[in-house]
Coordinates of C-alpha atoms and ligand atoms in Angstrom, one line a residue:
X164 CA -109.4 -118.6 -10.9
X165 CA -108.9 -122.3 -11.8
X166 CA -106.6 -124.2 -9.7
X167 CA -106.9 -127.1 -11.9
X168 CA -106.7 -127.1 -15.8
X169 CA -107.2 -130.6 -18.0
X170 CA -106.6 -130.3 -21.5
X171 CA -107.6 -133.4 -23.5
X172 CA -107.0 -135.6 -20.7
X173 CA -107.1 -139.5 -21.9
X174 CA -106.2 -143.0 -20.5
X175 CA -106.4 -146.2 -22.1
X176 CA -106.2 -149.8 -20.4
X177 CA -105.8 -152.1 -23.7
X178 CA -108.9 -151.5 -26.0
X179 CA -110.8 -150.0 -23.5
X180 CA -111.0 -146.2 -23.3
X181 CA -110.8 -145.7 -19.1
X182 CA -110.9 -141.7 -19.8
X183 CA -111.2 -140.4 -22.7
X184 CA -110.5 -136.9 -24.1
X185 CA -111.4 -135.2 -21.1
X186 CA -111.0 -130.9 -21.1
X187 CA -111.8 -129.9 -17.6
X188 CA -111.5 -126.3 -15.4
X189 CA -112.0 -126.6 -12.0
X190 CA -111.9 -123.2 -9.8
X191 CA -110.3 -122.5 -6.5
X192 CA -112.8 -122.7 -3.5
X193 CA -115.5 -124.9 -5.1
X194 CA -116.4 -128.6 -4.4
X195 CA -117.2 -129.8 -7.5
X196 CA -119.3 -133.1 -7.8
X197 CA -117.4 -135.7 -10.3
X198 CA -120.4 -139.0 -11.3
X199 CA -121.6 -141.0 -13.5
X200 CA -122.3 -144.6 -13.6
X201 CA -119.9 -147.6 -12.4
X202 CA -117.0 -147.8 -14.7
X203 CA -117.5 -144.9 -16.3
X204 CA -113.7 -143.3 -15.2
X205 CA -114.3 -141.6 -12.1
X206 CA -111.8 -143.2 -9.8
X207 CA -109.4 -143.4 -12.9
X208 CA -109.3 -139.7 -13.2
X209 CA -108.5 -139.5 -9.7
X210 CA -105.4 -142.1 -10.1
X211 CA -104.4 -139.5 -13.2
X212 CA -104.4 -136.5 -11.1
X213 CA -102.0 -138.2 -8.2
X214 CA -99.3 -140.3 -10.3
X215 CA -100.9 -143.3 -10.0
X216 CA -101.1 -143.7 -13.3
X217 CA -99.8 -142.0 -16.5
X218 CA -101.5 -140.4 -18.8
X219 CA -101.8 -142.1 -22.2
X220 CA -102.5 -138.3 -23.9
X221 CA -103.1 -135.0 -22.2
X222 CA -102.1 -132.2 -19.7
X223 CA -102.8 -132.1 -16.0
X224 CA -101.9 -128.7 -14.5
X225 CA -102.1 -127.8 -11.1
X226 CA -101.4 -124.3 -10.1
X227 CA -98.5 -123.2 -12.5
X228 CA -97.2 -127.0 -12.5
X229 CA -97.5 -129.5 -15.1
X230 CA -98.3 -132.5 -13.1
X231 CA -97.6 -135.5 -15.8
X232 CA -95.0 -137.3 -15.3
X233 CA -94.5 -136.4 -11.3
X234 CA -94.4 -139.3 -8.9
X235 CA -97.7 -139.9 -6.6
X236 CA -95.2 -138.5 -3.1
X237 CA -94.4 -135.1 -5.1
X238 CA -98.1 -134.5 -6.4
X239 CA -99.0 -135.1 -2.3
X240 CA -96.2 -132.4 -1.8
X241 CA -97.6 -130.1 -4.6
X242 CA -100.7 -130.2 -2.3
X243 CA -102.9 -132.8 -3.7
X244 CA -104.3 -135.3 -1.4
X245 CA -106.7 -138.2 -1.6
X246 CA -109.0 -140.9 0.0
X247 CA -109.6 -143.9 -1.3
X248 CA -112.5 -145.7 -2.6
X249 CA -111.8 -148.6 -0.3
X250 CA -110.5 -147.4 2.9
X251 CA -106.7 -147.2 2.6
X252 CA -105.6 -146.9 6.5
X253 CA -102.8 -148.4 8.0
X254 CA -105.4 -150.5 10.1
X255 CA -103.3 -152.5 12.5
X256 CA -102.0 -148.6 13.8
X257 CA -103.6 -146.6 16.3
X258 CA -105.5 -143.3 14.8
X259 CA -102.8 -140.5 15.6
X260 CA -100.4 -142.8 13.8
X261 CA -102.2 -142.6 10.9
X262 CA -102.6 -139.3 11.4
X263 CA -98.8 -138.1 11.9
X264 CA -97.6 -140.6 8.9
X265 CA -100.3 -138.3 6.8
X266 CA -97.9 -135.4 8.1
X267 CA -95.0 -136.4 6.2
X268 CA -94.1 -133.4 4.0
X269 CA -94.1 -131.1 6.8
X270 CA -91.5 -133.0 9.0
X271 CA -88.5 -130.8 9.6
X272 CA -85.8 -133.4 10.9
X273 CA -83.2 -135.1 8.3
X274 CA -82.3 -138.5 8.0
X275 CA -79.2 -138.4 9.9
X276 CA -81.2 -137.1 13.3
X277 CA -83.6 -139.8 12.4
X278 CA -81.3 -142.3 12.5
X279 CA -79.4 -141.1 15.5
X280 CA -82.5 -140.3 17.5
X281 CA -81.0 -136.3 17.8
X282 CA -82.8 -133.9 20.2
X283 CA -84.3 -132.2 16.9
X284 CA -86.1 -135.4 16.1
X285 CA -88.1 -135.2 19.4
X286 CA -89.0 -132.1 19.1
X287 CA -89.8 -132.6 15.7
X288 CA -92.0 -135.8 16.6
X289 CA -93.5 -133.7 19.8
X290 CA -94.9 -131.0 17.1
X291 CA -96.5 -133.5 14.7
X292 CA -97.8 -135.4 17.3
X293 CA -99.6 -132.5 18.9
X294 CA -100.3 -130.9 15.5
X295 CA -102.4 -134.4 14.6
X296 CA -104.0 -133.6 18.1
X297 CA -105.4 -131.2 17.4
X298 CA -106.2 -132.3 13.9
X299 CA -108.0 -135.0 15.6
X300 CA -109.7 -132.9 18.3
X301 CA -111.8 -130.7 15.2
X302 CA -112.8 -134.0 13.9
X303 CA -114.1 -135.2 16.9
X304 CA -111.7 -138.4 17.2
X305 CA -109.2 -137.5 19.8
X306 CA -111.1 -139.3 22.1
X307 CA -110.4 -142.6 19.9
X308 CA -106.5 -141.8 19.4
X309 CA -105.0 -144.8 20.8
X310 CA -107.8 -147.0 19.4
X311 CA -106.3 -149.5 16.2
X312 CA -107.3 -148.2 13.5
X313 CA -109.0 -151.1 12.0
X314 CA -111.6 -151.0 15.6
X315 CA -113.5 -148.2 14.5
X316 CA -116.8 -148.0 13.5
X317 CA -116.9 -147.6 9.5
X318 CA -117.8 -144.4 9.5
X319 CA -115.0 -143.0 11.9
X320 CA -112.9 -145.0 9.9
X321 CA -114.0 -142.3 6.8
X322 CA -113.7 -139.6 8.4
X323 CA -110.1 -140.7 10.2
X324 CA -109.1 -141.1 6.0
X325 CA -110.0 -137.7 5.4
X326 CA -108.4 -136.1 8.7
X327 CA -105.2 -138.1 7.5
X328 CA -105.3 -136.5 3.6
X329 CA -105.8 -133.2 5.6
X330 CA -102.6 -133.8 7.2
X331 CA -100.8 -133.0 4.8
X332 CA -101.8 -129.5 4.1
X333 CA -103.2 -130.0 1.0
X334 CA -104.9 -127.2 -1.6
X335 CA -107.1 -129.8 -3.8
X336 CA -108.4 -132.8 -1.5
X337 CA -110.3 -135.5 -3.6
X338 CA -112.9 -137.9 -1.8
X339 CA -113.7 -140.8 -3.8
X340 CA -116.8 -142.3 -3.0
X341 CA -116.5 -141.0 1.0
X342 CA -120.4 -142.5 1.7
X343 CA -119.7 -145.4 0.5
X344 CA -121.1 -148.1 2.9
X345 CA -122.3 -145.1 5.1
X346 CA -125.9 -145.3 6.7
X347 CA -128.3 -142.2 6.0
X348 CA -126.8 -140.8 9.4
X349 CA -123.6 -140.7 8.8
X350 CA -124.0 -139.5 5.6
X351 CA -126.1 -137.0 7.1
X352 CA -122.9 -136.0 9.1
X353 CA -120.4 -136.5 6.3
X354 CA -122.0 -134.0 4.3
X355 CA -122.2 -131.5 7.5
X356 CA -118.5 -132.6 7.6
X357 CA -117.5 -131.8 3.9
X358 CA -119.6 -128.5 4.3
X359 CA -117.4 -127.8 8.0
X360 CA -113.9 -128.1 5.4
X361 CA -115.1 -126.0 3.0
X362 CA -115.5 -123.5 5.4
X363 CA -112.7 -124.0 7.6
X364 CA -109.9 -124.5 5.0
X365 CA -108.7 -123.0 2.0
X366 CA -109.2 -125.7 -0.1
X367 CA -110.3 -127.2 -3.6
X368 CA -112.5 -130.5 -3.5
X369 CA -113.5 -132.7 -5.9
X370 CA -116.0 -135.4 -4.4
X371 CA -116.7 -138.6 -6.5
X372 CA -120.0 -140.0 -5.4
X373 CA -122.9 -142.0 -6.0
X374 CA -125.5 -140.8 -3.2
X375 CA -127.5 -137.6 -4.9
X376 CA -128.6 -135.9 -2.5
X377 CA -125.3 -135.6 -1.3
X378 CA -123.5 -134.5 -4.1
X379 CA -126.9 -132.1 -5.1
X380 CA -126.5 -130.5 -1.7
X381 CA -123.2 -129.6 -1.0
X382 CA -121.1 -128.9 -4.4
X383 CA -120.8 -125.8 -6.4
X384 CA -120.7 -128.1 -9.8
X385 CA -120.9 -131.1 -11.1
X386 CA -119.1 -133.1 -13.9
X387 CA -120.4 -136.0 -15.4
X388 CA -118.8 -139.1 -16.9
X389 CA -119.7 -141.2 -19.1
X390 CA -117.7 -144.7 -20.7
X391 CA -114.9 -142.0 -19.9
X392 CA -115.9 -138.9 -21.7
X393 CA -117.4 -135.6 -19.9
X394 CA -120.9 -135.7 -20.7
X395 CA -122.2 -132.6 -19.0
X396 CA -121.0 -130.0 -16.6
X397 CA -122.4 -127.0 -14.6
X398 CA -124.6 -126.1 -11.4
X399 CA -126.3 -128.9 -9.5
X400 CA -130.0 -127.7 -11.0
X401 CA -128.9 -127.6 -14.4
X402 CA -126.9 -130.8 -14.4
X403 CA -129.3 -133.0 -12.9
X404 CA -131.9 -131.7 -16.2
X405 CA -129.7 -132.6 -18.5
X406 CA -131.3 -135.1 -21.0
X407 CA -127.7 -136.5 -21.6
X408 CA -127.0 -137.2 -17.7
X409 CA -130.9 -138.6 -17.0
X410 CA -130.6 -141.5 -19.8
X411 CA -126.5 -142.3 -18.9
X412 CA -128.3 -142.7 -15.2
X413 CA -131.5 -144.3 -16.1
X414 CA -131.2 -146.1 -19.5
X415 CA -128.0 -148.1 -17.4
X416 CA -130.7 -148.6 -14.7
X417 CA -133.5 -149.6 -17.1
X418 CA -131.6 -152.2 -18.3
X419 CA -130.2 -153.9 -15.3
Ligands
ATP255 N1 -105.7 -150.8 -13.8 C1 -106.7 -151.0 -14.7 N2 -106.5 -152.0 -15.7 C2 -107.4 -152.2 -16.6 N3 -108.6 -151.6 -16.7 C3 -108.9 -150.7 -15.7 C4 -107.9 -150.3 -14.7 N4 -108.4 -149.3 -13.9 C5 -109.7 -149.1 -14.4 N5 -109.9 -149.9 -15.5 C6 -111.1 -149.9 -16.3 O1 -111.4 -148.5 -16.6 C7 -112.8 -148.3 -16.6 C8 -113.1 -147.2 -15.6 O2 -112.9 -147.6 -14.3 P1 -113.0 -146.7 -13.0 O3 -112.6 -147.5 -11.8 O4 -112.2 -145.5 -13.2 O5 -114.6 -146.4 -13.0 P2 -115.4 -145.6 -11.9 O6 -116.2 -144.5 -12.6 O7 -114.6 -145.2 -10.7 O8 -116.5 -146.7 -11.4 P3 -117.1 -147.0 -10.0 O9 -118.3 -146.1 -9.8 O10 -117.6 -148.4 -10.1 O11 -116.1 -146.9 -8.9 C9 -113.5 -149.6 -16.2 O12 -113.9 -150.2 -17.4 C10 -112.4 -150.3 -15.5 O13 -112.6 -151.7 -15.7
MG256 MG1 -114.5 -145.7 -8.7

């Protein structure tokens, strides 16, 4: 069943074509690899998908909702949530901080007990705070929960983005670029990591990335991009074959 339909999906930034006439199914369950070389639209289509930026033509649907014109905090409600390509935390907060402000959509209290400081707003803070516990605790950074943000090793630093995006409950999470900077042991552990979600959580991913064997190992599909169009799509074996997807890779390569 797809949870994620793209008809004829295109962006433009001036004269250049950023996206480009993209048609795109993406099933429930799978992680689904999105390359291609640098600036080919990767990170674009990602800003699409969450409201960062509008389409210039096309249809995004998401489950039964047309996602188009919503605004980035309603697509995160809808169940879409996202880590950056450059790590977006809150750096000068400690981790569960960035973990509970990731809980957002759940919270229960109103603005009026907010302001006030009613008893529901405690107990409302009391469950998110021990609901990003224990969020924390399956990731393995409980231990670092008071720790700033910004003090943690780079790699922790990943993997406190992605606890943060799983925060918020969502049914599509999109990595972009989450090895990025990582040495070959943490990527070794990022992809145990991805493979631990898949398992754990009902949930959808779509993982932009440049490392290979990462993206060959762990997803159901791949979808390449190319100067914004989809070049090729399909299983890992057949993808990495295709004649189209070898000279976008290597004739770029070739002629740095
Ligand atoms: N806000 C913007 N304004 C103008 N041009 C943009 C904007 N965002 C992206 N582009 C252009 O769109 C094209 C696609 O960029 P995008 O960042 O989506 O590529 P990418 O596939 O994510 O590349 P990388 O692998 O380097 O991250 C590039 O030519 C880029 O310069
Ligand atoms: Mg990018």
């Amino acid at each position: 069943m797809a949870v994620l339909t793209i008809d004829n999906l295109s962006k433009s930034f001036g004269g250049i074509k950023a996206v480009s006439n993209i048609n795109m199914m993406i099933d429930k369950g799978d992680v689904v690899g999105l390359i291609g070389p640098n600036g080919a639209g990767k990170t674009t289509f990602f800003n699409l998908l969450t409201g960062m930026y509008t389409p210039t033509s096309g249809k995004i649907s998401f489950e039964d909702l047309h996602l188009n014109n919503l605004k980035p905090y309603k697509i995160t409600d809808y169940g879409i949530a996202r880590t950056f390509q450059n790590i977006r935390l809150f750096k000068n907060m400690t981790v569960i901080e960035n973990v509970t402000l990731g809980f957002h959509k759940n919270i229960k209290y109103g603005l009026l007990a907010s302001f006030f400081k009613l008893p529901s707003f405690y107990k409302e803070e009391k469950r998110v705070y021990s609901e990003a516990l224990e969020l924390l605790k399956k990731f393995n950074l409980d231990h670092k929960k008071d720790e700033l943000a910004k003090n943690l090793p780079y790699g922790e630093q990943r993997r406190l983005e992605i606890v943060r995006a799983l925060a918020s409950n969502p049914s599509l999470l999109l990595l972009d670029e989450p090895a990025a900077g990582m040495n070959p042991n943490e990527t070794r552990e990022l992809m145990e990591l991805i493979r631990w979600i898949k398992k754990n959580y009902e949930l959808t991913i779509i993982l932009i990335e440049h490392d290979m064997s990462l993206v060959m190992n762990i997803c159901d599909k791949i979808s390449v991009l190319d100067y914004g169009t989809l070049i090729a799509e399909g299983k890992p074996e057949v993808v990495r074959n295709n004649p189209r997807v070898i000279e976008a890779y290597l004739g770029r390569n070739a002629a740095c």
